[in-house]
Short mmCIF file of N, CA and C in Angstrom, two decimals:
data_model
loop_
_atom_site.label_atom_id
_atom_site.label_comp_id
_atom_site.label_asym_id
_atom_site.label_seq_id
_atom_site.Cartn_x
_atom_site.Cartn_y
_atom_site.Cartn_z
N ILE A 550 4.56 -16.84 -11.44
CA ILE A 550 3.47 -16.68 -12.39
C ILE A 550 2.18 -17.18 -11.72
N GLY A 551 1.14 -16.35 -11.77
CA GLY A 551 -0.14 -16.71 -11.17
C GLY A 551 -0.29 -16.29 -9.72
N ASP A 552 0.81 -15.86 -9.07
CA ASP A 552 0.69 -15.35 -7.71
C ASP A 552 -0.18 -14.09 -7.72
N VAL A 553 -1.01 -13.94 -6.68
CA VAL A 553 -1.88 -12.78 -6.59
C VAL A 553 -1.40 -11.89 -5.44
N TYR A 554 -1.19 -10.63 -5.75
CA TYR A 554 -0.71 -9.64 -4.78
C TYR A 554 -1.81 -8.64 -4.47
N ILE A 555 -1.79 -8.16 -3.24
CA ILE A 555 -2.61 -7.02 -2.86
C ILE A 555 -1.65 -5.92 -2.44
N ALA A 556 -1.94 -4.71 -2.84
CA ALA A 556 -1.04 -3.59 -2.56
C ALA A 556 -0.94 -3.36 -1.06
N ASN A 557 0.27 -3.08 -0.62
CA ASN A 557 0.46 -2.60 0.74
C ASN A 557 1.27 -1.31 0.65
N GLU A 558 1.05 -0.46 1.56
CA GLU A 558 1.75 0.81 1.69
C GLU A 558 1.36 1.81 0.61
N LYS A 559 1.71 1.53 -0.66
CA LYS A 559 1.47 2.53 -1.70
C LYS A 559 1.44 1.90 -3.08
N VAL A 560 0.96 2.71 -4.01
CA VAL A 560 1.06 2.44 -5.44
C VAL A 560 1.77 3.64 -6.03
N CYS A 561 2.72 3.40 -6.91
CA CYS A 561 3.51 4.49 -7.47
C CYS A 561 3.69 4.32 -8.97
N PHE A 562 4.38 5.27 -9.57
CA PHE A 562 4.77 5.20 -10.98
C PHE A 562 6.26 4.93 -11.07
N HIS A 563 6.70 4.24 -12.11
CA HIS A 563 8.13 4.09 -12.31
C HIS A 563 8.60 4.60 -13.66
N ASP A 564 7.71 5.15 -14.46
CA ASP A 564 8.19 5.66 -15.76
C ASP A 564 7.82 7.12 -16.00
N ARG A 565 7.45 7.80 -14.94
CA ARG A 565 7.19 9.24 -15.08
C ARG A 565 8.38 9.97 -14.45
N ARG A 566 9.18 10.56 -15.30
CA ARG A 566 10.38 11.25 -14.84
C ARG A 566 10.28 12.71 -15.25
N ILE A 567 10.32 13.60 -14.26
CA ILE A 567 10.24 15.04 -14.53
C ILE A 567 11.44 15.69 -13.87
N ASP A 568 12.40 16.09 -14.65
CA ASP A 568 13.65 16.65 -14.13
C ASP A 568 13.53 18.16 -13.96
N LEU A 569 12.65 18.56 -13.03
CA LEU A 569 12.45 19.98 -12.72
C LEU A 569 12.41 20.14 -11.20
N PRO A 570 12.88 21.26 -10.69
CA PRO A 570 12.81 21.49 -9.23
C PRO A 570 11.39 21.85 -8.80
N GLY A 571 11.15 21.80 -7.49
CA GLY A 571 9.89 22.30 -6.97
C GLY A 571 8.81 21.25 -6.76
N GLY A 572 9.18 20.05 -6.42
CA GLY A 572 8.18 19.05 -6.10
C GLY A 572 7.67 18.23 -7.26
N TYR A 573 8.17 18.47 -8.45
CA TYR A 573 7.69 17.70 -9.61
C TYR A 573 8.05 16.22 -9.50
N GLN A 574 9.19 15.91 -8.84
CA GLN A 574 9.57 14.50 -8.69
C GLN A 574 8.54 13.76 -7.84
N ASP A 575 8.04 14.41 -6.78
CA ASP A 575 7.01 13.79 -5.95
C ASP A 575 5.74 13.54 -6.75
N TYR A 576 5.36 14.52 -7.57
CA TYR A 576 4.19 14.37 -8.42
C TYR A 576 4.39 13.20 -9.39
N ALA A 577 5.56 13.12 -9.99
CA ALA A 577 5.84 12.07 -10.96
C ALA A 577 5.80 10.69 -10.33
N ALA A 578 6.28 10.58 -9.09
CA ALA A 578 6.33 9.28 -8.41
C ALA A 578 4.95 8.78 -8.02
N GLY A 579 4.03 9.69 -7.72
CA GLY A 579 2.69 9.29 -7.31
C GLY A 579 2.63 8.96 -5.84
N ASN A 580 3.07 7.76 -5.48
CA ASN A 580 3.07 7.30 -4.09
C ASN A 580 1.70 7.46 -3.45
N PHE A 581 0.69 6.87 -4.07
CA PHE A 581 -0.67 6.94 -3.57
C PHE A 581 -0.87 5.89 -2.47
N PRO A 582 -1.35 6.29 -1.30
CA PRO A 582 -1.50 5.34 -0.20
C PRO A 582 -2.63 4.34 -0.45
N CYS A 583 -2.48 3.16 0.13
CA CYS A 583 -3.47 2.09 0.01
C CYS A 583 -4.05 1.78 1.38
N ILE A 584 -5.19 1.12 1.38
CA ILE A 584 -5.77 0.67 2.65
C ILE A 584 -4.83 -0.36 3.28
N ASN A 585 -4.94 -0.55 4.57
CA ASN A 585 -4.18 -1.58 5.26
C ASN A 585 -4.73 -2.93 4.81
N SER A 586 -3.88 -3.72 4.18
CA SER A 586 -4.35 -4.97 3.59
C SER A 586 -3.78 -6.21 4.28
N ILE A 587 -3.16 -6.05 5.43
CA ILE A 587 -2.52 -7.18 6.11
C ILE A 587 -3.53 -8.29 6.40
N ASP A 588 -4.67 -7.94 6.98
CA ASP A 588 -5.67 -8.96 7.32
C ASP A 588 -6.24 -9.65 6.08
N LEU A 589 -6.52 -8.88 5.03
CA LEU A 589 -7.03 -9.47 3.80
C LEU A 589 -6.00 -10.44 3.19
N ALA A 590 -4.73 -10.03 3.22
CA ALA A 590 -3.67 -10.89 2.67
C ALA A 590 -3.60 -12.20 3.43
N LYS A 591 -3.64 -12.12 4.75
CA LYS A 591 -3.59 -13.34 5.56
C LYS A 591 -4.81 -14.21 5.35
N GLN A 592 -5.98 -13.59 5.36
CA GLN A 592 -7.23 -14.32 5.25
C GLN A 592 -7.34 -15.09 3.93
N PHE A 593 -6.86 -14.50 2.84
CA PHE A 593 -7.08 -15.10 1.52
C PHE A 593 -5.80 -15.58 0.84
N GLY A 594 -4.70 -15.63 1.57
CA GLY A 594 -3.46 -16.15 1.02
C GLY A 594 -2.89 -15.32 -0.10
N LEU A 595 -2.97 -14.00 0.05
CA LEU A 595 -2.42 -13.09 -0.96
C LEU A 595 -1.02 -12.66 -0.56
N LYS A 596 -0.18 -12.44 -1.53
CA LYS A 596 1.11 -11.82 -1.26
C LYS A 596 0.89 -10.32 -1.19
N GLN A 597 1.79 -9.62 -0.51
CA GLN A 597 1.69 -8.18 -0.41
C GLN A 597 2.93 -7.53 -1.00
N GLY A 598 2.75 -6.34 -1.52
CA GLY A 598 3.90 -5.62 -2.05
C GLY A 598 3.50 -4.27 -2.58
N ILE A 599 4.51 -3.47 -2.83
CA ILE A 599 4.30 -2.16 -3.46
C ILE A 599 4.11 -2.40 -4.95
N ILE A 600 3.10 -1.76 -5.50
CA ILE A 600 2.76 -1.91 -6.91
C ILE A 600 3.15 -0.64 -7.64
N SER A 601 3.80 -0.80 -8.79
CA SER A 601 4.26 0.33 -9.57
C SER A 601 3.69 0.27 -10.98
N SER A 602 3.18 1.39 -11.44
CA SER A 602 2.53 1.48 -12.76
C SER A 602 3.43 2.17 -13.77
N SER A 603 3.18 1.84 -15.03
CA SER A 603 3.85 2.51 -16.14
C SER A 603 2.89 2.59 -17.31
N ASP A 604 3.34 3.20 -18.38
CA ASP A 604 2.54 3.28 -19.59
C ASP A 604 2.99 2.29 -20.65
N ALA A 605 3.84 1.32 -20.25
CA ALA A 605 4.38 0.37 -21.22
C ALA A 605 4.45 -1.03 -20.64
N LEU A 606 4.28 -2.02 -21.49
CA LEU A 606 4.41 -3.40 -21.08
C LEU A 606 5.87 -3.75 -20.80
N ASP A 607 6.76 -3.22 -21.61
CA ASP A 607 8.17 -3.49 -21.39
C ASP A 607 8.74 -2.51 -20.36
N PHE A 608 10.03 -2.56 -20.14
CA PHE A 608 10.68 -1.66 -19.20
C PHE A 608 12.08 -1.37 -19.70
N ASN A 609 12.67 -0.33 -19.13
CA ASN A 609 14.07 -0.03 -19.44
C ASN A 609 14.87 0.01 -18.14
N GLU A 610 16.15 0.23 -18.25
CA GLU A 610 17.03 0.18 -17.08
C GLU A 610 16.65 1.25 -16.05
N THR A 611 16.25 2.44 -16.49
CA THR A 611 15.83 3.49 -15.55
C THR A 611 14.58 3.07 -14.79
N ASP A 612 13.62 2.46 -15.49
CA ASP A 612 12.42 1.96 -14.83
C ASP A 612 12.81 0.94 -13.76
N LEU A 613 13.70 0.02 -14.11
CA LEU A 613 14.12 -1.01 -13.17
C LEU A 613 14.78 -0.40 -11.93
N GLN A 614 15.59 0.64 -12.13
CA GLN A 614 16.23 1.32 -11.00
C GLN A 614 15.20 1.96 -10.08
N ILE A 615 14.19 2.60 -10.66
CA ILE A 615 13.13 3.24 -9.87
C ILE A 615 12.32 2.19 -9.13
N MET A 616 12.01 1.07 -9.80
CA MET A 616 11.27 0.00 -9.14
C MET A 616 12.06 -0.56 -7.96
N LYS A 617 13.35 -0.74 -8.12
CA LYS A 617 14.18 -1.24 -7.02
C LYS A 617 14.25 -0.22 -5.89
N ALA A 618 14.38 1.06 -6.21
CA ALA A 618 14.43 2.11 -5.19
C ALA A 618 13.14 2.18 -4.38
N ASN A 619 12.01 1.85 -5.02
CA ASN A 619 10.71 1.86 -4.35
C ASN A 619 10.36 0.52 -3.72
N ASN A 620 11.26 -0.46 -3.82
CA ASN A 620 11.03 -1.79 -3.28
C ASN A 620 9.76 -2.40 -3.90
N THR A 621 9.60 -2.20 -5.20
CA THR A 621 8.43 -2.64 -5.93
C THR A 621 8.38 -4.17 -6.04
N SER A 622 7.20 -4.72 -5.83
CA SER A 622 6.98 -6.16 -6.00
C SER A 622 6.28 -6.46 -7.32
N VAL A 623 5.42 -5.55 -7.78
CA VAL A 623 4.60 -5.79 -8.96
C VAL A 623 4.67 -4.59 -9.89
N LYS A 624 4.93 -4.87 -11.18
CA LYS A 624 4.90 -3.85 -12.22
C LYS A 624 3.63 -4.07 -13.03
N GLU A 625 2.91 -2.99 -13.28
CA GLU A 625 1.67 -3.12 -14.06
C GLU A 625 1.36 -1.80 -14.72
N MET A 626 0.14 -1.64 -15.26
CA MET A 626 -0.13 -0.48 -16.09
C MET A 626 -1.35 0.35 -15.69
N GLU A 627 -2.10 -0.01 -14.64
CA GLU A 627 -3.33 0.73 -14.36
C GLU A 627 -3.47 1.27 -12.95
N ALA A 628 -2.91 0.63 -11.97
CA ALA A 628 -3.25 0.89 -10.57
C ALA A 628 -2.98 2.33 -10.14
N ALA A 629 -1.86 2.91 -10.54
CA ALA A 629 -1.56 4.27 -10.08
C ALA A 629 -2.56 5.29 -10.63
N ALA A 630 -3.02 5.09 -11.84
CA ALA A 630 -4.02 6.00 -12.41
C ALA A 630 -5.34 5.90 -11.63
N ILE A 631 -5.74 4.68 -11.30
CA ILE A 631 -6.97 4.48 -10.53
C ILE A 631 -6.80 5.03 -9.12
N ALA A 632 -5.62 4.81 -8.52
CA ALA A 632 -5.34 5.34 -7.18
C ALA A 632 -5.40 6.87 -7.17
N TRP A 633 -4.92 7.50 -8.22
CA TRP A 633 -4.96 8.96 -8.32
C TRP A 633 -6.40 9.46 -8.35
N VAL A 634 -7.27 8.79 -9.13
CA VAL A 634 -8.68 9.18 -9.18
C VAL A 634 -9.33 8.99 -7.81
N CYS A 635 -8.99 7.89 -7.13
CA CYS A 635 -9.53 7.67 -5.78
C CYS A 635 -9.07 8.76 -4.83
N GLU A 636 -7.81 9.15 -4.92
CA GLU A 636 -7.30 10.23 -4.06
C GLU A 636 -8.04 11.54 -4.33
N LEU A 637 -8.27 11.86 -5.60
CA LEU A 637 -8.99 13.09 -5.97
C LEU A 637 -10.40 13.10 -5.40
N ASN A 638 -11.00 11.91 -5.27
CA ASN A 638 -12.37 11.79 -4.80
C ASN A 638 -12.48 11.32 -3.36
N ASN A 639 -11.35 11.37 -2.64
CA ASN A 639 -11.31 11.02 -1.23
C ASN A 639 -11.89 9.63 -0.96
N GLN A 640 -11.51 8.67 -1.81
CA GLN A 640 -11.97 7.29 -1.68
C GLN A 640 -10.80 6.38 -1.30
N LYS A 641 -11.09 5.37 -0.50
CA LYS A 641 -10.07 4.40 -0.14
C LYS A 641 -9.71 3.56 -1.36
N PHE A 642 -8.49 3.00 -1.34
CA PHE A 642 -8.01 2.28 -2.53
C PHE A 642 -7.08 1.14 -2.13
N THR A 643 -7.14 0.08 -2.89
CA THR A 643 -6.09 -0.93 -2.94
C THR A 643 -6.10 -1.52 -4.34
N ALA A 644 -5.07 -2.26 -4.66
CA ALA A 644 -4.99 -2.93 -5.96
C ALA A 644 -4.73 -4.41 -5.72
N ILE A 645 -5.34 -5.22 -6.55
CA ILE A 645 -5.11 -6.66 -6.51
C ILE A 645 -4.67 -7.07 -7.91
N LYS A 646 -3.51 -7.68 -8.00
CA LYS A 646 -2.91 -7.99 -9.30
C LYS A 646 -2.38 -9.42 -9.32
N ALA A 647 -2.49 -10.07 -10.45
CA ALA A 647 -1.90 -11.40 -10.64
C ALA A 647 -0.68 -11.27 -11.55
N ILE A 648 0.32 -12.07 -11.28
CA ILE A 648 1.58 -12.00 -12.02
C ILE A 648 1.46 -12.80 -13.33
N THR A 649 1.74 -12.12 -14.45
CA THR A 649 1.71 -12.77 -15.76
C THR A 649 3.11 -12.99 -16.33
N ASP A 650 4.07 -12.16 -15.91
CA ASP A 650 5.42 -12.27 -16.47
C ASP A 650 6.42 -11.71 -15.47
N ILE A 651 7.67 -12.09 -15.64
CA ILE A 651 8.75 -11.66 -14.76
C ILE A 651 9.51 -10.54 -15.46
N VAL A 652 9.53 -9.36 -14.85
CA VAL A 652 10.09 -8.16 -15.47
C VAL A 652 11.50 -8.39 -16.01
N ASP A 653 12.38 -8.89 -15.17
CA ASP A 653 13.77 -9.03 -15.61
C ASP A 653 14.12 -10.50 -15.87
N GLY A 654 13.11 -11.28 -16.24
CA GLY A 654 13.31 -12.70 -16.51
C GLY A 654 13.89 -12.94 -17.90
N PRO A 655 14.14 -14.20 -18.22
CA PRO A 655 14.81 -14.54 -19.48
C PRO A 655 13.91 -14.55 -20.71
N HIS A 656 12.59 -14.46 -20.53
CA HIS A 656 11.66 -14.57 -21.66
C HIS A 656 11.20 -13.18 -22.12
N ALA A 657 10.88 -13.06 -23.39
CA ALA A 657 10.34 -11.81 -23.94
C ALA A 657 9.04 -11.49 -23.22
N THR A 658 8.89 -10.24 -22.77
CA THR A 658 7.76 -9.83 -21.95
C THR A 658 6.43 -10.15 -22.61
N GLY A 659 6.24 -9.73 -23.84
CA GLY A 659 4.96 -9.94 -24.52
C GLY A 659 4.61 -11.40 -24.68
N GLU A 660 5.58 -12.21 -25.05
CA GLU A 660 5.33 -13.64 -25.20
C GLU A 660 4.96 -14.28 -23.87
N GLU A 661 5.70 -13.93 -22.82
CA GLU A 661 5.42 -14.51 -21.51
C GLU A 661 4.06 -14.07 -21.00
N PHE A 662 3.72 -12.80 -21.20
CA PHE A 662 2.42 -12.28 -20.79
C PHE A 662 1.30 -13.08 -21.46
N LEU A 663 1.36 -13.21 -22.77
CA LEU A 663 0.30 -13.92 -23.50
C LEU A 663 0.23 -15.39 -23.10
N LYS A 664 1.36 -16.01 -22.89
CA LYS A 664 1.39 -17.42 -22.50
C LYS A 664 0.70 -17.64 -21.15
N ASN A 665 0.87 -16.70 -20.22
CA ASN A 665 0.41 -16.88 -18.84
C ASN A 665 -0.88 -16.12 -18.51
N PHE A 666 -1.43 -15.40 -19.46
CA PHE A 666 -2.58 -14.53 -19.19
C PHE A 666 -3.78 -15.30 -18.63
N VAL A 667 -4.12 -16.42 -19.22
CA VAL A 667 -5.30 -17.18 -18.78
C VAL A 667 -5.08 -17.71 -17.36
N GLN A 668 -3.93 -18.29 -17.10
CA GLN A 668 -3.62 -18.81 -15.76
C GLN A 668 -3.70 -17.70 -14.72
N ALA A 669 -3.09 -16.56 -15.00
CA ALA A 669 -3.10 -15.45 -14.05
C ALA A 669 -4.51 -14.90 -13.87
N SER A 670 -5.28 -14.82 -14.94
CA SER A 670 -6.66 -14.32 -14.86
C SER A 670 -7.53 -15.20 -13.98
N HIS A 671 -7.37 -16.51 -14.10
CA HIS A 671 -8.15 -17.44 -13.26
C HIS A 671 -7.78 -17.27 -11.78
N ALA A 672 -6.48 -17.16 -11.50
CA ALA A 672 -6.04 -16.98 -10.12
C ALA A 672 -6.59 -15.66 -9.56
N LEU A 673 -6.54 -14.61 -10.37
CA LEU A 673 -7.04 -13.31 -9.94
C LEU A 673 -8.54 -13.36 -9.69
N LYS A 674 -9.29 -14.00 -10.57
CA LYS A 674 -10.74 -14.11 -10.42
C LYS A 674 -11.10 -14.77 -9.09
N GLU A 675 -10.45 -15.86 -8.77
CA GLU A 675 -10.74 -16.56 -7.52
C GLU A 675 -10.51 -15.67 -6.30
N LYS A 676 -9.40 -14.96 -6.29
CA LYS A 676 -9.05 -14.14 -5.11
C LYS A 676 -9.89 -12.87 -5.03
N ILE A 677 -10.16 -12.25 -6.17
CA ILE A 677 -10.88 -10.98 -6.13
C ILE A 677 -12.33 -11.19 -5.69
N ILE A 678 -12.92 -12.31 -6.03
CA ILE A 678 -14.29 -12.60 -5.57
C ILE A 678 -14.30 -12.70 -4.05
N LEU A 679 -13.32 -13.38 -3.49
CA LEU A 679 -13.23 -13.51 -2.01
C LEU A 679 -13.03 -12.13 -1.35
N VAL A 680 -12.11 -11.36 -1.88
CA VAL A 680 -11.81 -10.05 -1.27
C VAL A 680 -13.00 -9.11 -1.39
N LEU A 681 -13.63 -9.06 -2.54
CA LEU A 681 -14.79 -8.17 -2.70
C LEU A 681 -15.94 -8.59 -1.79
N SER A 682 -16.17 -9.88 -1.65
CA SER A 682 -17.21 -10.36 -0.75
C SER A 682 -16.93 -9.91 0.68
N GLU A 683 -15.69 -10.03 1.09
CA GLU A 683 -15.30 -9.61 2.44
C GLU A 683 -15.48 -8.11 2.62
N LEU A 684 -15.03 -7.32 1.67
CA LEU A 684 -15.12 -5.85 1.79
C LEU A 684 -16.58 -5.39 1.77
N LEU A 685 -17.41 -6.01 0.97
CA LEU A 685 -18.82 -5.62 0.89
C LEU A 685 -19.60 -6.00 2.16
N ASN A 686 -19.12 -6.99 2.88
CA ASN A 686 -19.80 -7.43 4.11
C ASN A 686 -19.28 -6.72 5.37
N ARG A 687 -18.38 -5.79 5.22
CA ARG A 687 -17.85 -5.05 6.39
C ARG A 687 -18.78 -3.95 6.79
#
């Protein structure tokens, strides 16, 4: 809780399932590439991982299987949509996220999220200011 991650490799979806032939599975997965964030992660003490988006705060067993298959580190709700817009506009992208709750942990997702939201927001604020300052000065 409170750890801050920066996307590496890709951002994907884990709750878009389209059971049709012809490339629809690739579309559903997203797999939007991110900028190389190794140096930023080292410089600012960020963890790195694949980030997966959904349209729900909770998850189900199928979502968990997809997240495991994608080696997902962070589950969230916005990054893949923003990455898709960046791809459409030929813009570079990364995501920076703070952990508020543990997906398969023992606590109810909503309760854990609300309990940890302030702590995670403060950690995210500190790191995002550093990363944005660095990116703007390049």
